JSON list of C-alpha atoms and ligand atoms in Angstrom, two decimals:
[
{"chain": "A", "resi": 24, "resn": "MET", "atom": "CA", "xyz": [82.67, 112.82, 106.99]},
{"chain": "A", "resi": 25, "resn": "LEU", "atom": "CA", "xyz": [84.16, 109.32, 107.46]},
{"chain": "A", "resi": 26, "resn": "ILE", "atom": "CA", "xyz": [84.46, 108.40, 111.14]},
{"chain": "A", "resi": 27, "resn": "LYS", "atom": "CA", "xyz": [86.52, 105.00, 111.39]},
{"chain": "A", "resi": 28, "resn": "SER", "atom": "CA", "xyz": [87.64, 105.01, 114.97]},
{"chain": "A", "resi": 29, "resn": "PRO", "atom": "CA", "xyz": [84.99, 104.32, 117.68]},
{"chain": "A", "resi": 30, "resn": "ILE", "atom": "CA", "xyz": [86.87, 106.62, 120.26]},
{"chain": "A", "resi": 31, "resn": "VAL", "atom": "CA", "xyz": [86.46, 109.41, 117.72]},
{"chain": "A", "resi": 32, "resn": "ALA", "atom": "CA", "xyz": [83.10, 108.95, 117.13]},
{"chain": "A", "resi": 33, "resn": "ALA", "atom": "CA", "xyz": [82.14, 108.57, 121.01]},
{"chain": "A", "resi": 34, "resn": "LEU", "atom": "CA", "xyz": [83.78, 111.78, 121.39]},
{"chain": "A", "resi": 35, "resn": "PHE", "atom": "CA", "xyz": [81.83, 113.42, 118.61]},
{"chain": "A", "resi": 36, "resn": "VAL", "atom": "CA", "xyz": [78.69, 112.11, 119.93]},
{"chain": "A", "resi": 37, "resn": "PHE", "atom": "CA", "xyz": [79.67, 113.37, 123.54]},
{"chain": "A", "resi": 38, "resn": "LEU", "atom": "CA", "xyz": [80.14, 116.81, 122.07]},
{"chain": "A", "resi": 39, "resn": "CYS", "atom": "CA", "xyz": [76.80, 117.11, 120.53]},
{"chain": "A", "resi": 40, "resn": "SER", "atom": "CA", "xyz": [74.73, 119.26, 122.60]},
{"chain": "A", "resi": 41, "resn": "SER", "atom": "CA", "xyz": [71.44, 117.67, 122.13]},
{"chain": "A", "resi": 42, "resn": "ALA", "atom": "CA", "xyz": [70.23, 113.98, 122.39]},
{"chain": "A", "resi": 43, "resn": "ASP", "atom": "CA", "xyz": [68.59, 114.31, 118.99]},
{"chain": "A", "resi": 44, "resn": "ALA", "atom": "CA", "xyz": [71.86, 115.42, 117.40]},
{"chain": "A", "resi": 45, "resn": "ALA", "atom": "CA", "xyz": [73.70, 112.28, 119.11]},
{"chain": "A", "resi": 46, "resn": "GLN", "atom": "CA", "xyz": [70.84, 110.09, 117.63]},
{"chain": "A", "resi": 47, "resn": "ASP", "atom": "CA", "xyz": [71.47, 111.69, 114.14]},
{"chain": "A", "resi": 48, "resn": "VAL", "atom": "CA", "xyz": [75.14, 111.02, 114.47]},
{"chain": "A", "resi": 49, "resn": "ALA", "atom": "CA", "xyz": [74.61, 107.23, 115.50]},
{"chain": "A", "resi": 50, "resn": "LEU", "atom": "CA", "xyz": [72.19, 106.83, 112.47]},
{"chain": "A", "resi": 51, "resn": "ASN", "atom": "CA", "xyz": [74.69, 108.23, 109.98]},
{"chain": "A", "resi": 52, "resn": "LEU", "atom": "CA", "xyz": [77.51, 105.99, 111.51]},
{"chain": "A", "resi": 53, "resn": "ASP", "atom": "CA", "xyz": [75.06, 102.81, 110.94]},
{"chain": "A", "resi": 54, "resn": "GLU", "atom": "CA", "xyz": [74.70, 104.04, 107.51]},
{"chain": "A", "resi": 55, "resn": "ILE", "atom": "CA", "xyz": [78.41, 104.52, 106.76]},
{"chain": "A", "resi": 56, "resn": "HIS", "atom": "CA", "xyz": [79.23, 101.12, 108.05]},
{"chain": "A", "resi": 57, "resn": "GLU", "atom": "CA", "xyz": [76.46, 99.70, 105.66]},
{"chain": "A", "resi": 58, "resn": "ARG", "atom": "CA", "xyz": [77.82, 101.53, 102.88]},
{"chain": "A", "resi": 59, "resn": "ALA", "atom": "CA", "xyz": [81.37, 100.38, 103.71]},
{"chain": "A", "resi": 60, "resn": "LYS", "atom": "CA", "xyz": [80.15, 96.75, 103.29]},
{"chain": "A", "resi": 61, "resn": "VAL", "atom": "CA", "xyz": [79.76, 97.40, 99.64]},
{"chain": "A", "resi": 62, "resn": "THR", "atom": "CA", "xyz": [83.42, 97.42, 98.84]},
{"chain": "A", "resi": 63, "resn": "GLU", "atom": "CA", "xyz": [84.22, 94.42, 101.32]},
{"chain": "A", "resi": 64, "resn": "ARG", "atom": "CA", "xyz": [85.37, 91.27, 99.52]},
{"chain": "A", "resi": 65, "resn": "TRP", "atom": "CA", "xyz": [85.03, 88.14, 101.58]},
{"chain": "A", "resi": 66, "resn": "GLN", "atom": "CA", "xyz": [85.84, 85.59, 98.73]},
{"chain": "A", "resi": 67, "resn": "PRO", "atom": "CA", "xyz": [87.87, 83.75, 97.60]},
{"chain": "A", "resi": 68, "resn": "GLU", "atom": "CA", "xyz": [89.71, 83.41, 100.98]},
{"chain": "A", "resi": 69, "resn": "PRO", "atom": "CA", "xyz": [93.45, 82.95, 100.27]},
{"chain": "A", "resi": 70, "resn": "GLU", "atom": "CA", "xyz": [94.77, 79.48, 100.79]},
{"chain": "A", "resi": 71, "resn": "VAL", "atom": "CA", "xyz": [96.61, 78.93, 104.05]},
{"chain": "A", "resi": 72, "resn": "VAL", "atom": "CA", "xyz": [100.57, 78.75, 103.41]},
{"chain": "A", "resi": 73, "resn": "ILE", "atom": "CA", "xyz": [102.70, 78.34, 106.41]},
{"chain": "A", "resi": 74, "resn": "PRO", "atom": "CA", "xyz": [105.76, 80.43, 105.85]},
{"chain": "A", "resi": 75, "resn": "GLY", "atom": "CA", "xyz": [109.15, 78.65, 106.20]},
{"chain": "A", "resi": 76, "resn": "GLU", "atom": "CA", "xyz": [111.37, 79.19, 109.19]},
{"chain": "A", "resi": 77, "resn": "GLN", "atom": "CA", "xyz": [115.01, 80.39, 109.11]},
{"chain": "A", "resi": 78, "resn": "GLY", "atom": "CA", "xyz": [114.88, 80.50, 105.31]},
{"chain": "A", "resi": 79, "resn": "ARG", "atom": "CA", "xyz": [113.17, 77.37, 105.00]},
{"chain": "A", "resi": 80, "resn": "PRO", "atom": "CA", "xyz": [110.69, 76.74, 102.02]},
{"chain": "A", "resi": 81, "resn": "PRO", "atom": "CA", "xyz": [107.05, 77.49, 102.82]},
{"chain": "A", "resi": 82, "resn": "SER", "atom": "CA", "xyz": [104.54, 74.78, 102.98]},
{"chain": "A", "resi": 83, "resn": "ASP", "atom": "CA", "xyz": [103.30, 74.65, 99.46]},
{"chain": "A", "resi": 84, "resn": "ALA", "atom": "CA", "xyz": [106.69, 74.87, 97.78]},
{"chain": "A", "resi": 85, "resn": "ILE", "atom": "CA", "xyz": [108.25, 72.50, 95.35]},
{"chain": "A", "resi": 86, "resn": "VAL", "atom": "CA", "xyz": [111.60, 71.77, 96.80]},
{"chain": "A", "resi": 87, "resn": "LEU", "atom": "CA", "xyz": [114.31, 71.15, 94.16]},
{"chain": "A", "resi": 88, "resn": "PHE", "atom": "CA", "xyz": [117.27, 70.77, 96.37]},
{"chain": "A", "resi": 89, "resn": "ASP", "atom": "CA", "xyz": [117.42, 70.44, 100.05]},
{"chain": "A", "resi": 90, "resn": "GLY", "atom": "CA", "xyz": [121.12, 69.45, 100.30]},
{"chain": "A", "resi": 91, "resn": "ASP", "atom": "CA", "xyz": [120.72, 65.90, 100.23]},
{"chain": "A", "resi": 92, "resn": "ASP", "atom": "CA", "xyz": [120.67, 64.65, 96.53]},
{"chain": "A", "resi": 93, "resn": "LEU", "atom": "CA", "xyz": [119.98, 65.61, 92.97]},
{"chain": "A", "resi": 94, "resn": "ASP", "atom": "CA", "xyz": [116.99, 63.39, 92.40]},
{"chain": "A", "resi": 95, "resn": "GLN", "atom": "CA", "xyz": [115.05, 66.21, 90.95]},
{"chain": "A", "resi": 96, "resn": "TRP", "atom": "CA", "xyz": [117.66, 67.01, 88.33]},
{"chain": "A", "resi": 97, "resn": "VAL", "atom": "CA", "xyz": [119.19, 65.70, 85.04]},
{"chain": "A", "resi": 98, "resn": "ALA", "atom": "CA", "xyz": [122.21, 66.52, 83.13]},
{"chain": "A", "resi": 99, "resn": "ALA", "atom": "CA", "xyz": [121.21, 68.80, 80.21]},
{"chain": "A", "resi": 100, "resn": "SER", "atom": "CA", "xyz": [123.35, 66.14, 78.09]},
{"chain": "A", "resi": 101, "resn": "GLY", "atom": "CA", "xyz": [121.05, 63.39, 79.55]},
{"chain": "A", "resi": 102, "resn": "GLY", "atom": "CA", "xyz": [121.44, 60.98, 82.37]},
{"chain": "A", "resi": 103, "resn": "ALA", "atom": "CA", "xyz": [122.24, 61.77, 86.05]},
{"chain": "A", "resi": 104, "resn": "PRO", "atom": "CA", "xyz": [124.26, 65.02, 86.79]},
{"chain": "A", "resi": 105, "resn": "SER", "atom": "CA", "xyz": [127.81, 64.88, 87.99]},
{"chain": "A", "resi": 106, "resn": "TRP", "atom": "CA", "xyz": [127.81, 67.95, 89.76]},
{"chain": "A", "resi": 107, "resn": "ARG", "atom": "CA", "xyz": [129.08, 67.37, 93.45]},
{"chain": "A", "resi": 108, "resn": "VAL", "atom": "CA", "xyz": [126.87, 67.20, 96.34]},
{"chain": "A", "resi": 109, "resn": "GLU", "atom": "CA", "xyz": [128.62, 67.69, 99.59]},
{"chain": "A", "resi": 110, "resn": "ASP", "atom": "CA", "xyz": [128.03, 69.81, 103.00]},
{"chain": "A", "resi": 111, "resn": "GLY", "atom": "CA", "xyz": [124.37, 70.58, 102.03]},
{"chain": "A", "resi": 112, "resn": "ALA", "atom": "CA", "xyz": [125.36, 72.17, 98.72]},
{"chain": "A", "resi": 113, "resn": "LEU", "atom": "CA", "xyz": [125.58, 71.14, 95.19]},
{"chain": "A", "resi": 114, "resn": "THR", "atom": "CA", "xyz": [128.58, 72.54, 93.12]},
{"chain": "A", "resi": 115, "resn": "VAL", "atom": "CA", "xyz": [129.09, 72.79, 89.43]},
{"chain": "A", "resi": 116, "resn": "LEU", "atom": "CA", "xyz": [131.45, 70.45, 88.19]},
{"chain": "A", "resi": 117, "resn": "PRO", "atom": "CA", "xyz": [133.24, 72.47, 85.37]},
{"chain": "A", "resi": 118, "resn": "ARG", "atom": "CA", "xyz": [132.86, 71.19, 81.79]},
{"chain": "A", "resi": 119, "resn": "SER", "atom": "CA", "xyz": [130.14, 68.78, 82.81]},
{"chain": "A", "resi": 120, "resn": "GLY", "atom": "CA", "xyz": [127.51, 70.67, 81.43]},
{"chain": "A", "resi": 121, "resn": "ASP", "atom": "CA", "xyz": [124.43, 72.22, 82.70]},
{"chain": "A", "resi": 122, "resn": "ILE", "atom": "CA", "xyz": [121.62, 70.74, 84.66]},
{"chain": "A", "resi": 123, "resn": "LEU", "atom": "CA", "xyz": [117.84, 70.79, 84.23]},
{"chain": "A", "resi": 124, "resn": "THR", "atom": "CA", "xyz": [114.82, 70.08, 86.72]},
{"chain": "A", "resi": 125, "resn": "ARG", "atom": "CA", "xyz": [112.75, 67.18, 85.95]},
{"chain": "A", "resi": 126, "resn": "GLU", "atom": "CA", "xyz": [109.95, 69.19, 86.22]},
{"chain": "A", "resi": 127, "resn": "HIS", "atom": "CA", "xyz": [108.64, 71.74, 83.89]},
{"chain": "A", "resi": 128, "resn": "PHE", "atom": "CA", "xyz": [107.39, 75.16, 85.19]},
{"chain": "A", "resi": 129, "resn": "GLY", "atom": "CA", "xyz": [105.90, 78.34, 83.69]},
{"chain": "A", "resi": 130, "resn": "ASP", "atom": "CA", "xyz": [105.17, 81.21, 86.12]},
{"chain": "A", "resi": 131, "resn": "VAL", "atom": "CA", "xyz": [107.13, 80.81, 89.38]},
{"chain": "A", "resi": 132, "resn": "GLN", "atom": "CA", "xyz": [108.18, 82.24, 92.59]},
{"chain": "A", "resi": 133, "resn": "LEU", "atom": "CA", "xyz": [111.69, 80.88, 92.79]},
{"chain": "A", "resi": 134, "resn": "HIS", "atom": "CA", "xyz": [114.17, 80.92, 95.68]},
{"chain": "A", "resi": 135, "resn": "ILE", "atom": "CA", "xyz": [117.62, 79.95, 95.31]},
{"chain": "A", "resi": 136, "resn": "GLU", "atom": "CA", "xyz": [121.06, 80.35, 97.31]},
{"chain": "A", "resi": 137, "resn": "TRP", "atom": "CA", "xyz": [124.32, 80.73, 95.48]},
{"chain": "A", "resi": 138, "resn": "ARG", "atom": "CA", "xyz": [128.09, 80.95, 96.34]},
{"chain": "A", "resi": 139, "resn": "THR", "atom": "CA", "xyz": [130.83, 81.86, 94.00]},
{"chain": "A", "resi": 140, "resn": "PRO", "atom": "CA", "xyz": [134.47, 80.50, 95.10]},
{"chain": "A", "resi": 141, "resn": "ALA", "atom": "CA", "xyz": [136.05, 81.88, 98.16]},
{"chain": "A", "resi": 142, "resn": "GLU", "atom": "CA", "xyz": [139.50, 81.54, 96.29]},
{"chain": "A", "resi": 143, "resn": "VAL", "atom": "CA", "xyz": [139.06, 84.40, 93.54]},
{"chain": "A", "resi": 144, "resn": "LYS", "atom": "CA", "xyz": [140.19, 83.24, 90.15]},
{"chain": "A", "resi": 145, "resn": "GLY", "atom": "CA", "xyz": [139.71, 84.92, 86.99]},
{"chain": "A", "resi": 146, "resn": "GLU", "atom": "CA", "xyz": [138.15, 88.20, 86.12]},
{"chain": "A", "resi": 147, "resn": "GLY", "atom": "CA", "xyz": [134.98, 89.66, 84.50]},
{"chain": "A", "resi": 148, "resn": "GLN", "atom": "CA", "xyz": [133.03, 86.94, 83.23]},
{"chain": "A", "resi": 149, "resn": "GLY", "atom": "CA", "xyz": [135.40, 84.35, 84.13]},
{"chain": "A", "resi": 150, "resn": "ARG", "atom": "CA", "xyz": [135.03, 84.78, 87.89]},
{"chain": "A", "resi": 151, "resn": "GLY", "atom": "CA", "xyz": [132.33, 82.77, 89.47]},
{"chain": "A", "resi": 152, "resn": "ASN", "atom": "CA", "xyz": [130.06, 82.73, 86.46]},
{"chain": "A", "resi": 153, "resn": "SER", "atom": "CA", "xyz": [126.86, 80.56, 86.39]},
{"chain": "A", "resi": 154, "resn": "GLY", "atom": "CA", "xyz": [123.24, 81.30, 85.68]},
{"chain": "A", "resi": 155, "resn": "VAL", "atom": "CA", "xyz": [119.68, 80.54, 86.52]},
{"chain": "A", "resi": 156, "resn": "PHE", "atom": "CA", "xyz": [117.93, 80.06, 83.55]},
{"chain": "A", "resi": 157, "resn": "LEU", "atom": "CA", "xyz": [114.02, 80.28, 83.85]},
{"chain": "A", "resi": 158, "resn": "MET", "atom": "CA", "xyz": [112.30, 78.04, 81.35]},
{"chain": "A", "resi": 159, "resn": "GLU", "atom": "CA", "xyz": [115.73, 76.83, 80.14]},
{"chain": "A", "resi": 160, "resn": "ARG", "atom": "CA", "xyz": [116.00, 80.19, 78.23]},
{"chain": "A", "resi": 161, "resn": "TYR", "atom": "CA", "xyz": [115.76, 83.42, 80.18]},
{"chain": "A", "resi": 162, "resn": "GLU", "atom": "CA", "xyz": [119.11, 83.60, 82.30]},
{"chain": "A", "resi": 163, "resn": "VAL", "atom": "CA", "xyz": [119.34, 85.74, 85.67]},
{"chain": "A", "resi": 164, "resn": "GLN", "atom": "CA", "xyz": [123.10, 86.08, 85.68]},
{"chain": "A", "resi": 165, "resn": "VAL", "atom": "CA", "xyz": [125.09, 84.42, 88.57]},
{"chain": "A", "resi": 166, "resn": "LEU", "atom": "CA", "xyz": [128.69, 86.00, 89.01]},
{"chain": "A", "resi": 167, "resn": "ASP", "atom": "CA", "xyz": [131.08, 87.34, 91.41]},
{"chain": "A", "resi": 168, "resn": "SER", "atom": "CA", "xyz": [130.38, 90.91, 91.07]},
{"chain": "A", "resi": 169, "resn": "PHE", "atom": "CA", "xyz": [131.89, 91.84, 94.14]},
{"chain": "A", "resi": 170, "resn": "ASP", "atom": "CA", "xyz": [134.64, 94.38, 93.08]},
{"chain": "A", "resi": 171, "resn": "ASN", "atom": "CA", "xyz": [134.84, 92.61, 89.59]},
{"chain": "A", "resi": 172, "resn": "PRO", "atom": "CA", "xyz": [134.22, 94.98, 86.78]},
{"chain": "A", "resi": 173, "resn": "THR", "atom": "CA", "xyz": [132.34, 93.56, 83.56]},
{"chain": "A", "resi": 174, "resn": "TYR", "atom": "CA", "xyz": [129.71, 94.90, 81.19]},
{"chain": "A", "resi": 175, "resn": "ALA", "atom": "CA", "xyz": [126.63, 95.90, 83.49]},
{"chain": "A", "resi": 176, "resn": "ASN", "atom": "CA", "xyz": [124.12, 93.96, 81.53]},
{"chain": "A", "resi": 177, "resn": "GLY", "atom": "CA", "xyz": [126.27, 90.79, 82.35]},
{"chain": "A", "resi": 178, "resn": "GLN", "atom": "CA", "xyz": [127.07, 91.35, 86.08]},
{"chain": "A", "resi": 179, "resn": "ALA", "atom": "CA", "xyz": [125.14, 89.58, 88.86]},
{"chain": "A", "resi": 180, "resn": "ALA", "atom": "CA", "xyz": [121.43, 89.86, 88.99]},
{"chain": "A", "resi": 181, "resn": "SER", "atom": "CA", "xyz": [121.45, 90.96, 85.46]},
{"chain": "A", "resi": 182, "resn": "VAL", "atom": "CA", "xyz": [118.90, 89.59, 83.03]},
{"chain": "A", "resi": 183, "resn": "TYR", "atom": "CA", "xyz": [121.86, 88.53, 80.77]},
{"chain": "A", "resi": 184, "resn": "LYS", "atom": "CA", "xyz": [122.46, 91.08, 78.09]},
{"chain": "A", "resi": 185, "resn": "GLN", "atom": "CA", "xyz": [118.97, 92.59, 78.49]},
{"chain": "A", "resi": 186, "resn": "HIS", "atom": "CA", "xyz": [118.65, 94.36, 81.95]},
{"chain": "A", "resi": 187, "resn": "ILE", "atom": "CA", "xyz": [121.25, 96.04, 84.23]},
{"chain": "A", "resi": 188, "resn": "PRO", "atom": "CA", "xyz": [120.69, 95.38, 87.81]},
{"chain": "A", "resi": 189, "resn": "LEU", "atom": "CA", "xyz": [118.94, 98.37, 89.84]},
{"chain": "A", "resi": 190, "resn": "ALA", "atom": "CA", "xyz": [121.90, 97.90, 92.26]},
{"chain": "A", "resi": 191, "resn": "ASN", "atom": "CA", "xyz": [124.82, 95.84, 93.13]},
{"chain": "A", "resi": 192, "resn": "ALA", "atom": "CA", "xyz": [124.00, 93.74, 96.16]},
{"chain": "A", "resi": 193, "resn": "SER", "atom": "CA", "xyz": [126.71, 91.29, 95.87]},
{"chain": "A", "resi": 194, "resn": "ARG", "atom": "CA", "xyz": [128.28, 89.87, 99.02]},
{"chain": "A", "resi": 195, "resn": "ALA", "atom": "CA", "xyz": [132.01, 88.85, 99.02]},
{"chain": "A", "resi": 196, "resn": "PRO", "atom": "CA", "xyz": [133.24, 85.77, 97.32]},
{"chain": "A", "resi": 197, "resn": "GLY", "atom": "CA", "xyz": [132.75, 82.45, 99.52]},
{"chain": "A", "resi": 198, "resn": "GLN", "atom": "CA", "xyz": [129.47, 83.89, 101.07]},
{"chain": "A", "resi": 199, "resn": "TRP", "atom": "CA", "xyz": [126.09, 82.67, 100.37]},
{"chain": "A", "resi": 200, "resn": "GLN", "atom": "CA", "xyz": [123.84, 84.97, 98.57]},
{"chain": "A", "resi": 201, "resn": "THR", "atom": "CA", "xyz": [120.02, 84.75, 97.78]},
{"chain": "A", "resi": 202, "resn": "TYR", "atom": "CA", "xyz": [117.93, 85.25, 94.73]},
{"chain": "A", "resi": 203, "resn": "ASP", "atom": "CA", "xyz": [114.23, 85.87, 95.18]},
{"chain": "A", "resi": 204, "resn": "ILE", "atom": "CA", "xyz": [112.58, 85.68, 91.72]},
{"chain": "A", "resi": 205, "resn": "ILE", "atom": "CA", "xyz": [109.25, 86.27, 90.41]},
{"chain": "A", "resi": 206, "resn": "PHE", "atom": "CA", "xyz": [109.02, 85.08, 86.96]},
{"chain": "A", "resi": 207, "resn": "MET", "atom": "CA", "xyz": [106.11, 85.24, 84.61]},
{"chain": "A", "resi": 208, "resn": "ALA", "atom": "CA", "xyz": [106.28, 83.19, 81.50]},
{"chain": "A", "resi": 209, "resn": "PRO", "atom": "CA", "xyz": [105.61, 84.42, 78.06]},
{"chain": "A", "resi": 210, "resn": "ARG", "atom": "CA", "xyz": [102.37, 83.88, 76.41]},
{"chain": "A", "resi": 211, "resn": "ILE", "atom": "CA", "xyz": [102.65, 82.71, 72.89]},
{"chain": "A", "resi": 212, "resn": "SER", "atom": "CA", "xyz": [99.83, 81.80, 70.46]},
{"chain": "A", "resi": 213, "resn": "SER", "atom": "CA", "xyz": [99.20, 78.45, 68.84]},
{"chain": "A", "resi": 214, "resn": "ASN", "atom": "CA", "xyz": [100.50, 80.18, 65.84]},
{"chain": "A", "resi": 215, "resn": "GLY", "atom": "CA", "xyz": [103.65, 81.40, 67.41]},
{"chain": "A", "resi": 216, "resn": "SER", "atom": "CA", "xyz": [102.92, 85.05, 67.71]},
{"chain": "A", "resi": 217, "resn": "LEU", "atom": "CA", "xyz": [103.80, 86.77, 70.76]},
{"chain": "A", "resi": 218, "resn": "LEU", "atom": "CA", "xyz": [100.91, 87.69, 72.97]},
{"chain": "A", "resi": 219, "resn": "HIS", "atom": "CA", "xyz": [102.96, 88.91, 76.17]},
{"chain": "A", "resi": 220, "resn": "PRO", "atom": "CA", "xyz": [106.58, 88.71, 76.81]},
{"chain": "A", "resi": 221, "resn": "ALA", "atom": "CA", "xyz": [107.82, 87.19, 79.95]},
{"chain": "A", "resi": 222, "resn": "THR", "atom": "CA", "xyz": [108.68, 89.26, 82.91]},
{"chain": "A", "resi": 223, "resn": "VAL", "atom": "CA", "xyz": [111.02, 88.94, 85.99]},
{"chain": "A", "resi": 224, "resn": "THR", "atom": "CA", "xyz": [111.30, 90.57, 89.44]},
{"chain": "A", "resi": 225, "resn": "VAL", "atom": "CA", "xyz": [114.56, 89.66, 91.31]},
{"chain": "A", "resi": 226, "resn": "LEU", "atom": "CA", "xyz": [115.56, 90.35, 94.88]},
{"chain": "A", "resi": 227, "resn": "HIS", "atom": "CA", "xyz": [119.24, 89.99, 95.50]},
{"chain": "A", "resi": 228, "resn": "ASN", "atom": "CA", "xyz": [120.24, 89.31, 98.88]},
{"chain": "A", "resi": 229, "resn": "GLY", "atom": "CA", "xyz": [116.93, 90.93, 99.71]},
{"chain": "A", "resi": 230, "resn": "VAL", "atom": "CA", "xyz": [117.54, 94.16, 97.64]},
{"chain": "A", "resi": 231, "resn": "LEU", "atom": "CA", "xyz": [115.40, 94.79, 94.82]},
{"chain": "A", "resi": 232, "resn": "VAL", "atom": "CA", "xyz": [117.47, 94.69, 91.38]},
{"chain": "A", "resi": 233, "resn": "GLN", "atom": "CA", "xyz": [114.89, 93.61, 88.58]},
{"chain": "A", "resi": 234, "resn": "ASN", "atom": "CA", "xyz": [111.51, 95.29, 89.09]},
{"chain": "A", "resi": 235, "resn": "HIS", "atom": "CA", "xyz": [109.01, 93.64, 86.64]},
{"chain": "A", "resi": 236, "resn": "ALA", "atom": "CA", "xyz": [111.48, 93.81, 83.55]},
{"chain": "A", "resi": 237, "resn": "VAL", "atom": "CA", "xyz": [110.17, 93.01, 80.55]},
{"chain": "A", "resi": 238, "resn": "ILE", "atom": "CA", "xyz": [112.43, 90.05, 78.78]},
{"chain": "A", "resi": 239, "resn": "ALA", "atom": "CA", "xyz": [112.89, 90.48, 75.15]},
{"chain": "A", "resi": 240, "resn": "GLY", "atom": "CA", "xyz": [113.35, 87.02, 74.39]},
{"chain": "A", "resi": 241, "resn": "GLN", "atom": "CA", "xyz": [116.00, 84.20, 74.94]},
{"chain": "A", "resi": 242, "resn": "THR", "atom": "CA", "xyz": [119.14, 85.63, 76.69]},
{"chain": "A", "resi": 243, "resn": "VAL", "atom": "CA", "xyz": [121.76, 84.92, 74.09]},
{"chain": "A", "resi": 244, "resn": "TYR", "atom": "CA", "xyz": [125.46, 85.62, 74.32]},
{"chain": "A", "resi": 245, "resn": "VAL", "atom": "CA", "xyz": [125.72, 86.87, 70.49]},
{"chain": "A", "resi": 246, "resn": "GLY", "atom": "CA", "xyz": [123.11, 88.76, 68.74]},
{"chain": "A", "resi": 247, "resn": "ALA", "atom": "CA", "xyz": [119.53, 89.94, 69.58]},
{"chain": "A", "resi": 248, "resn": "PRO", "atom": "CA", "xyz": [117.16, 88.06, 71.58]},
{"chain": "A", "resi": 249, "resn": "GLY", "atom": "CA", "xyz": [113.87, 86.73, 70.25]},
{"chain": "A", "resi": 250, "resn": "TYR", "atom": "CA", "xyz": [111.00, 84.30, 71.13]},
{"chain": "A", "resi": 251, "resn": "GLU", "atom": "CA", "xyz": [110.37, 81.01, 69.74]},
{"chain": "A", "resi": 252, "resn": "ALA", "atom": "CA", "xyz": [107.18, 79.31, 70.91]},
{"chain": "A", "resi": 253, "resn": "HIS", "atom": "CA", "xyz": [107.40, 76.92, 73.66]},
{"chain": "A", "resi": 254, "resn": "GLY", "atom": "CA", "xyz": [105.51, 75.39, 76.86]},
{"chain": "A", "resi": 255, "resn": "GLU", "atom": "CA", "xyz": [106.42, 74.75, 80.15]},
{"chain": "A", "resi": 256, "resn": "ALA", "atom": "CA", "xyz": [110.23, 74.19, 80.47]},
{"chain": "A", "resi": 257, "resn": "PRO", "atom": "CA", "xyz": [112.84, 73.17, 83.11]},
{"chain": "A", "resi": 258, "resn": "LEU", "atom": "CA", "xyz": [114.72, 75.59, 85.48]},
{"chain": "A", "resi": 259, "resn": "ARG", "atom": "CA", "xyz": [118.37, 75.36, 84.09]},
{"chain": "A", "resi": 260, "resn": "LEU", "atom": "CA", "xyz": [121.68, 75.97, 86.00]},
{"chain": "A", "resi": 261, "resn": "GLN", "atom": "CA", "xyz": [124.62, 76.65, 84.06]},
{"chain": "A", "resi": 262, "resn": "ASP", "atom": "CA", "xyz": [127.99, 75.17, 83.86]},
{"chain": "A", "resi": 263, "resn": "HIS", "atom": "CA", "xyz": [130.24, 78.39, 82.81]},
{"chain": "A", "resi": 264, "resn": "GLY", "atom": "CA", "xyz": [133.50, 76.63, 84.00]},
{"chain": "A", "resi": 265, "resn": "ASN", "atom": "CA", "xyz": [133.67, 77.88, 87.60]},
{"chain": "A", "resi": 266, "resn": "PRO", "atom": "CA", "xyz": [132.80, 75.90, 90.75]},
{"chain": "A", "resi": 267, "resn": "VAL", "atom": "CA", "xyz": [129.50, 77.95, 91.83]},
{"chain": "A", "resi": 268, "resn": "SER", "atom": "CA", "xyz": [127.56, 76.23, 94.65]},
{"chain": "A", "resi": 269, "resn": "TYR", "atom": "CA", "xyz": [123.96, 76.23, 95.28]},
{"chain": "A", "resi": 270, "resn": "ARG", "atom": "CA", "xyz": [121.61, 75.36, 98.02]},
{"chain": "A", "resi": 271, "resn": "ASN", "atom": "CA", "xyz": [118.11, 75.48, 99.26]},
{"chain": "A", "resi": 272, "resn": "ILE", "atom": "CA", "xyz": [116.27, 75.88, 96.08]},
{"chain": "A", "resi": 273, "resn": "TRP", "atom": "CA", "xyz": [112.61, 75.76, 95.94]},
{"chain": "A", "resi": 274, "resn": "VAL", "atom": "CA", "xyz": [109.67, 77.15, 93.42]},
{"chain": "A", "resi": 275, "resn": "ARG", "atom": "CA", "xyz": [106.11, 77.91, 94.02]},
{"chain": "A", "resi": 276, "resn": "ARG", "atom": "CA", "xyz": [103.98, 77.72, 90.98]},
{"chain": "A", "resi": 277, "resn": "LEU", "atom": "CA", "xyz": [102.02, 81.00, 90.58]},
{"chain": "B", "resi": 329, "resn": "MG", "atom": "MG1", "xyz": [125.96, 82.90, 83.32]}
]
């Protein structure tokens, strides 16, 4: 019998009719507590991380965009990105190309907020399309999927053309939305063979939409996905020709 509560233990002792029985119970409890220690682990002690207030990054996060500038980013075509920064947000400048972080990453926890245009234009894949590419290659789709039918493995929060989201948690056009992403990089051996595919878990506006989804390779528009050997790589945001905005972007290395 495992007695965890001291009150229950005291009551049990009280109910024992003899002093000897009470002593036996006390001895048994001491023995139980000693045995319980066998499965306690005190090391390693987790590092202290101060959580962010009101959606701000935690103390150990690498802040990639805090509303001021694009110092952490470059244009995919080289040079400084020409996406617009105003009112604490950065917005795709259509047809200027994708942007990449200067820093390269592997396994990460990523927080990113995005907003599709309030004025609805286009339909399907042409409405509020952008994308968050982990390691430049693996896209979690950004799309206005609020009452906007398209192929399900290409709607918001899909792993593009690979995994349909578990729910459509989209907010209306013009509203800020969040992705919280846990991404584990693929493990590829030095001879190029795949040891372990990448996996991704995604919360869209706090709703679980990808649950440790196994990524089959680069998320391509045409054809089957596949892996190529690569090391750590930048985070890439997609210019798909629509003025989608982003803010409050941070990562934690895992
Ligand atoms: Mg996209």
